[in-house]
XYZ file of N, CA and C in Angstrom:
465
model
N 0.829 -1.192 0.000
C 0.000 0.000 0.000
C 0.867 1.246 0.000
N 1.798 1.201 -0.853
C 2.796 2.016 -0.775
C 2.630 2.956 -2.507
N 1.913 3.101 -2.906
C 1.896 3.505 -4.126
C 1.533 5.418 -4.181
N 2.598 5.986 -4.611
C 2.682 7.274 -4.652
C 3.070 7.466 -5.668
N 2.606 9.180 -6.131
C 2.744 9.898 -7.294
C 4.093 10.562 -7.361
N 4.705 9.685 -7.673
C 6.123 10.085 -7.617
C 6.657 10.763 -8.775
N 7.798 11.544 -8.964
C 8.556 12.028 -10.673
C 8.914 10.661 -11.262
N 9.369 9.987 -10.086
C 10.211 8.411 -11.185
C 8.802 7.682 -11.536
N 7.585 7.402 -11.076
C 6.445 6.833 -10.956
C 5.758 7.317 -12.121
N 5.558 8.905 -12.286
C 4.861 9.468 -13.652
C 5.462 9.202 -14.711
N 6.954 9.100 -14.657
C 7.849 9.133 -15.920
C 7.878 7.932 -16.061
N 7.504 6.614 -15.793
C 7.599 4.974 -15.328
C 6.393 5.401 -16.898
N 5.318 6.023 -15.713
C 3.737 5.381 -16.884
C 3.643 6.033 -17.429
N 4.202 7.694 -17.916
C 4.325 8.215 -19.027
C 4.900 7.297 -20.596
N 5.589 6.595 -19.695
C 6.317 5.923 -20.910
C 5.702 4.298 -21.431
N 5.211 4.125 -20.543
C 4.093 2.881 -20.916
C 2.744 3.304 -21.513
N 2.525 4.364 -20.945
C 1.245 5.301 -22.311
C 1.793 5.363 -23.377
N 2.442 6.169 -23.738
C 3.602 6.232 -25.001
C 3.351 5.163 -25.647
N 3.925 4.047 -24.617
C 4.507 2.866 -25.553
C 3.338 1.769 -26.091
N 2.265 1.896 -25.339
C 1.037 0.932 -25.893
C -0.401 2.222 -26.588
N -0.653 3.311 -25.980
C -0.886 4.536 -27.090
C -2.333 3.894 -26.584
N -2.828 4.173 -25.338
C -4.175 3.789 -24.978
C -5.311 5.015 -25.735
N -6.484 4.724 -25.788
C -7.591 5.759 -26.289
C -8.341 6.256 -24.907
N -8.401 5.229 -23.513
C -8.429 6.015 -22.948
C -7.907 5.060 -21.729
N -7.910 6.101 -20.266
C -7.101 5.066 -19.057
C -8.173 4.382 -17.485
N -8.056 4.319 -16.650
C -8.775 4.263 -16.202
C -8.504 4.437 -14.503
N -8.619 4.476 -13.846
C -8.435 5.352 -12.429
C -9.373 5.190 -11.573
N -9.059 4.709 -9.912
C -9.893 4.808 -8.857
C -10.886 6.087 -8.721
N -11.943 6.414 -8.381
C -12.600 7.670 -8.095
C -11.554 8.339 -7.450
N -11.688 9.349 -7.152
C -10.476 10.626 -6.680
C -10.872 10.771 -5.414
N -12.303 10.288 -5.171
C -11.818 10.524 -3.300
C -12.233 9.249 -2.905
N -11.513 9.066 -1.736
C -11.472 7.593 -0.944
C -10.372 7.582 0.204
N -10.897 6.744 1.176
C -10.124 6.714 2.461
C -9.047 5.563 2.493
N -8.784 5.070 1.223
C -7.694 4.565 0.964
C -6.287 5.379 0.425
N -5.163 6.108 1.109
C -4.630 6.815 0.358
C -4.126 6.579 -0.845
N -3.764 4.635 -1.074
C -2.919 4.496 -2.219
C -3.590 4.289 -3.496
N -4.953 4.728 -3.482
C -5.878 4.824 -4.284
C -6.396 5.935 -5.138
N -6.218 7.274 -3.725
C -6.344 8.497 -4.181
C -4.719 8.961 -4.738
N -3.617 8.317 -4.306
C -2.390 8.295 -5.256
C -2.281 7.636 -6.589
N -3.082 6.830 -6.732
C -2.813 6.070 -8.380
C -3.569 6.846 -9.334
N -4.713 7.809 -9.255
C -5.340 8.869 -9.290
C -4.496 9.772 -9.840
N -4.073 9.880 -9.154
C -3.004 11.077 -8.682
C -2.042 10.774 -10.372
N -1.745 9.636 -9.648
C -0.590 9.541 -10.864
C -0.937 8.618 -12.085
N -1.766 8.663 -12.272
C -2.490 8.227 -13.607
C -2.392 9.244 -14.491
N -3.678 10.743 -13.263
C -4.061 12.269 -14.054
C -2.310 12.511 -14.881
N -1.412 12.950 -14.056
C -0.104 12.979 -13.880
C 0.862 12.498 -15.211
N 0.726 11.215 -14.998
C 1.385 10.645 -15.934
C 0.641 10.877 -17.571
N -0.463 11.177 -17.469
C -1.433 11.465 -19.227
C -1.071 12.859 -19.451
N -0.543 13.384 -18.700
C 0.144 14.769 -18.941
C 1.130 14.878 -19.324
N 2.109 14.286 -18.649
C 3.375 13.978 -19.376
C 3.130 12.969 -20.454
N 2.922 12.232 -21.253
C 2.859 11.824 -22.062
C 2.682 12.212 -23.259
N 2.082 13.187 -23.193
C 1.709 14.369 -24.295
C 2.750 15.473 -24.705
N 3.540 15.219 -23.628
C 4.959 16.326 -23.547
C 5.821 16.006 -24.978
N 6.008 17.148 -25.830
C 6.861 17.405 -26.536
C 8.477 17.354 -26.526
N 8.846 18.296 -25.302
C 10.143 18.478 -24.956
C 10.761 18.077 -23.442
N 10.606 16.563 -23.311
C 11.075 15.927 -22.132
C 11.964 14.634 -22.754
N 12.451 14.241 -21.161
C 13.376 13.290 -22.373
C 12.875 11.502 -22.088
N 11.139 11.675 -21.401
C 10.324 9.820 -21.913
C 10.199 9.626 -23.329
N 10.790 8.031 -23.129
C 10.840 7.514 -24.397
C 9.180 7.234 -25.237
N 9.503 7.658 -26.385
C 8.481 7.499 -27.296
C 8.089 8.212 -27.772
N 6.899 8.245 -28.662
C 6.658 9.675 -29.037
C 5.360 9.969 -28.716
N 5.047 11.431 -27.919
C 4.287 11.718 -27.427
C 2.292 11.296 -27.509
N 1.545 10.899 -26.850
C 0.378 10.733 -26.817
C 0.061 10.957 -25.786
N -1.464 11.062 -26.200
C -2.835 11.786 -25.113
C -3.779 11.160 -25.197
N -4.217 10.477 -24.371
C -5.499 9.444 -23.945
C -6.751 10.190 -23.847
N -7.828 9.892 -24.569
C -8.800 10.973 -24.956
C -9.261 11.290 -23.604
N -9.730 10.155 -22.678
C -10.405 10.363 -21.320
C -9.746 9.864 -20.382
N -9.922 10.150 -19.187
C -9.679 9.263 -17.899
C -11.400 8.834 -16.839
N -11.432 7.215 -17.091
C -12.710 7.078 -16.102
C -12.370 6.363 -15.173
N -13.002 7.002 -14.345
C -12.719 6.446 -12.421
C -14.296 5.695 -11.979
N -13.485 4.396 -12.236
C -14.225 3.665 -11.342
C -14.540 3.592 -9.556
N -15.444 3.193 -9.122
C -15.978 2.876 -8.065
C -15.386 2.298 -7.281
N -14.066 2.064 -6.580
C -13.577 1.482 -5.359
C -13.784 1.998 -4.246
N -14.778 3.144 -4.026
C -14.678 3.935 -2.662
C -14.938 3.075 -1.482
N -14.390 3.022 -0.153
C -14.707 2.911 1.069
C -15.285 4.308 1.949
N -15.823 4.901 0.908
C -16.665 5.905 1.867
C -18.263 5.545 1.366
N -18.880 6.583 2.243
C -20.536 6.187 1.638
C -20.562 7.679 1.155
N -20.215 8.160 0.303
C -20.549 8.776 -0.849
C -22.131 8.138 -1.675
N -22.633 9.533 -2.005
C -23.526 9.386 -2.617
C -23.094 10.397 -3.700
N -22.776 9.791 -5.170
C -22.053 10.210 -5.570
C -23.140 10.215 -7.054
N -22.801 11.110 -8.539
C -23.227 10.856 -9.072
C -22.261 10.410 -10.491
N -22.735 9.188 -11.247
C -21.835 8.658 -12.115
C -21.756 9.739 -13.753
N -20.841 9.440 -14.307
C -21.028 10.385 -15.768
C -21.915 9.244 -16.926
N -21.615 8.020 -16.594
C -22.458 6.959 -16.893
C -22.627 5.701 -16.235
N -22.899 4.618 -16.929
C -23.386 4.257 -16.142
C -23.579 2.693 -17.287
N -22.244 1.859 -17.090
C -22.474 0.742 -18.054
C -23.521 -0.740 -18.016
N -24.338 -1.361 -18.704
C -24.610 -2.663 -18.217
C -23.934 -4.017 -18.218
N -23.565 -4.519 -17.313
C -22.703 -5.372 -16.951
C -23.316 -6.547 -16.879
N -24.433 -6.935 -17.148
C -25.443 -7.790 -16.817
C -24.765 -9.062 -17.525
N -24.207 -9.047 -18.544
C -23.925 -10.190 -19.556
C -22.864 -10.701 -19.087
N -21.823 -9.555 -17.935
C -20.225 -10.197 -17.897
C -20.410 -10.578 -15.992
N -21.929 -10.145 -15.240
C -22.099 -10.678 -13.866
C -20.998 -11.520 -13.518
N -21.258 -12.930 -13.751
C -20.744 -14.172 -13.297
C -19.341 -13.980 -13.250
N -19.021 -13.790 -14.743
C -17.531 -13.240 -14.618
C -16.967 -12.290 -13.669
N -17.697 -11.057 -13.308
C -16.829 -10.309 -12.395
C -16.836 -10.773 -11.129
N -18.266 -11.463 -10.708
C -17.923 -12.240 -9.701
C -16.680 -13.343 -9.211
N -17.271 -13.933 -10.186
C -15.548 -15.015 -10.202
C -14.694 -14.351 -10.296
N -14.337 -13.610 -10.747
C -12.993 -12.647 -10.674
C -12.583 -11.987 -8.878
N -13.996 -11.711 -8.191
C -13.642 -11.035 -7.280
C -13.735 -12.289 -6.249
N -14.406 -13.295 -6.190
C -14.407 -14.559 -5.658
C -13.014 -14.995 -5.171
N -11.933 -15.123 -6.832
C -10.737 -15.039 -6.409
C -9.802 -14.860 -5.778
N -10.257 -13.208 -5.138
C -9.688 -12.740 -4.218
C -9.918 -12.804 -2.789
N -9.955 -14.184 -2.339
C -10.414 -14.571 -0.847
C -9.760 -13.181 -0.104
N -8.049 -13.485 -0.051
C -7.537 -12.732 0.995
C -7.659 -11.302 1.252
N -8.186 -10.752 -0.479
C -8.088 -9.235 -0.275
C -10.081 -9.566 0.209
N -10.716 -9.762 -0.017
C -12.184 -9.388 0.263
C -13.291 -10.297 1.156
N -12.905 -11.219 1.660
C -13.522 -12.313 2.445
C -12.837 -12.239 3.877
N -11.481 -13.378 3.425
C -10.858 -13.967 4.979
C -10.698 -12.211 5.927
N -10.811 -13.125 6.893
C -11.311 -12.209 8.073
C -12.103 -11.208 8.321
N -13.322 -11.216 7.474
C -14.889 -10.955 7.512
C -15.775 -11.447 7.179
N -15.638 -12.700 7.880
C -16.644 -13.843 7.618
C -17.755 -13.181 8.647
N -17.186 -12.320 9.703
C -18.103 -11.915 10.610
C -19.110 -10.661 10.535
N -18.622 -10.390 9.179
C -20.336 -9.477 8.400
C -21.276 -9.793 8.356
N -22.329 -9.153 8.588
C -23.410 -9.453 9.020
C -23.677 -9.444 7.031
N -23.753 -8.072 6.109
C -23.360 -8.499 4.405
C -21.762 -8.419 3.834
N -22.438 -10.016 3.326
C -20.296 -10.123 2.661
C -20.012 -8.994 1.910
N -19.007 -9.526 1.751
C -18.620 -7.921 0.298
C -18.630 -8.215 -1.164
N -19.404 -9.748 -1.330
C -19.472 -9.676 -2.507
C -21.535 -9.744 -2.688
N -21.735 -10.208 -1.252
C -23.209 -9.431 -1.736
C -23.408 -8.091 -1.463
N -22.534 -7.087 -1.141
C -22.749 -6.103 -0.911
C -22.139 -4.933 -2.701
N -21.289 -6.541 -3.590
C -21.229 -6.015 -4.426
C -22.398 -6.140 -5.547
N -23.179 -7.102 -5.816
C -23.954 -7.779 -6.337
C -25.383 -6.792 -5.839
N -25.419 -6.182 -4.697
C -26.606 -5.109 -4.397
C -26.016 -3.886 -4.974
N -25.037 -3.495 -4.939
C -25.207 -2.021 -5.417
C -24.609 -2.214 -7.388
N -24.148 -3.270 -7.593
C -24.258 -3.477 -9.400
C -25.503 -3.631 -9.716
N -26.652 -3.980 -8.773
C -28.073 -4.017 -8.689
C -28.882 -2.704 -8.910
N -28.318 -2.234 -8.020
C -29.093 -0.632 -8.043
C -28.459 -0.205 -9.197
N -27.184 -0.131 -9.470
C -27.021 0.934 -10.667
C -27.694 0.540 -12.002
N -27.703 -1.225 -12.243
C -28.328 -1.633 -12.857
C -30.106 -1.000 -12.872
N -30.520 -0.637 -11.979
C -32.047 -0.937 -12.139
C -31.796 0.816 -12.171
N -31.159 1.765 -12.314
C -30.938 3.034 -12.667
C -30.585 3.451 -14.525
N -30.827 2.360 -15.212
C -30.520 2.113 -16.342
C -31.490 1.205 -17.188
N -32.239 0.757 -16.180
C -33.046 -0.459 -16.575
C -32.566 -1.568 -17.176
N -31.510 -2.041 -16.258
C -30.630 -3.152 -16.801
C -30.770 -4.230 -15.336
N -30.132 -5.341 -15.682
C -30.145 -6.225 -14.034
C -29.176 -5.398 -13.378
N -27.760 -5.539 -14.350
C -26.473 -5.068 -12.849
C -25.576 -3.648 -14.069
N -25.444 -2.904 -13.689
C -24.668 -1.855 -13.980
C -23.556 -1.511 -13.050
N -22.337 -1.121 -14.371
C -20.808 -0.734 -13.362
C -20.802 1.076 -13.693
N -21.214 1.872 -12.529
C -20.993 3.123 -12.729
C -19.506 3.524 -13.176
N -20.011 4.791 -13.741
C -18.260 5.220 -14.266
C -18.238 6.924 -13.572
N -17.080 7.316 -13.708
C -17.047 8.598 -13.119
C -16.201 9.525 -14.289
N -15.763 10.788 -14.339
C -15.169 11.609 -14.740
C -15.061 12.678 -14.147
N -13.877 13.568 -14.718
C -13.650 14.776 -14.291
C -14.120 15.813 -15.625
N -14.121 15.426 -16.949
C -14.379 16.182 -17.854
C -15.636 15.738 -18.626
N -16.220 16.610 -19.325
C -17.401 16.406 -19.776
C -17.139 15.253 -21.005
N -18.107 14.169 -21.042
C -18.410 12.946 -22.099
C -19.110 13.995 -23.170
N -18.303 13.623 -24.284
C -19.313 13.992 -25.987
C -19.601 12.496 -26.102
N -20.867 13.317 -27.354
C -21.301 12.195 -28.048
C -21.270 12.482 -29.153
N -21.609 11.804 -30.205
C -22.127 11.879 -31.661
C -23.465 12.159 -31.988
N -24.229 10.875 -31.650
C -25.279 10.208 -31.815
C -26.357 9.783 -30.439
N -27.157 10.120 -30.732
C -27.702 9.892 -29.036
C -28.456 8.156 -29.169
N -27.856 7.774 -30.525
C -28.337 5.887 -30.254
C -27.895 5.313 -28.912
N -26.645 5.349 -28.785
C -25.951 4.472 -27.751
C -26.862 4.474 -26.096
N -27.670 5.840 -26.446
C -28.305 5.931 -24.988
C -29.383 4.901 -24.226
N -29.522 4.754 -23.265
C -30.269 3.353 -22.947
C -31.828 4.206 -22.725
């Protein structure tokens, strides 16, 4: 839990932007009572800045990731509002099993919850879902305004 926005840290993922040339990145929400969370944040914003730099000396040649979206890891109770708001309904099982995986980070030693944390994930992919009229939805966040084209894509 040691992860900070460091000069060697931005210039690390400046240069791995560069080097794979993402369209866009993706980032914890910006506030949370985890600090090394609101640091990867930190140095995500950070590092898509430098990357774009002309006259520095990271390898590659310069790029800019159209967006940055911050997902939902908060440990606060924020009532927060999303910039959208995806349906996840088709990939459920999968993210479950994915987070299933992680006994040690999200289970062992809170067996003594009264709700686990993966039904406590499965209720609120619920609500965002039924905010969309979908089963389960993964909110998204931003700092800058979403364009569109076309208003098809809208649910």
């Amino acid at each position: 839990r040691s992860v900070q926005a460091t000069l060697d840290a931005r210039h690390q993922l400046a240069a791995v932007i560069r080097r794979t040339k993402p369209r866009w990145l993706f980032a914890p929400y910006w506030v949370d009572a985890h600090p090394d969370h609101v640091a990867a944040t930190e140095l995500v914003e950070a590092a898509r800045f430098w990357a774009k730099l002309t006259k520095c000396d990271i390898p590659g040649e310069p790029h800019h990731p159209e967006r940055i979206y911050n997902y939902y890891c908060v440990h606060l109770r924020l009532a927060t509002q999303p910039a959208f708001v995806l349906d996840i309904s088709p990939y459920w099982d999968q993210k479950l099993a994915a987070l299933a995986s992680y006994q040690s980070q999200f289970v062992t030693g809170r067996e003594h919850l009264e709700v686990s944390f993966l039904d406590r994930q499965r209720d609120e992919a619920a609500y965002w879902g039924k905010m969309i009229g979908v089963r389960y939805g993964e909110p998204f966040a931003s700092r800058e305004p979403l364009g569109m084209t076309t208003m098809r894509g809208l649910i």
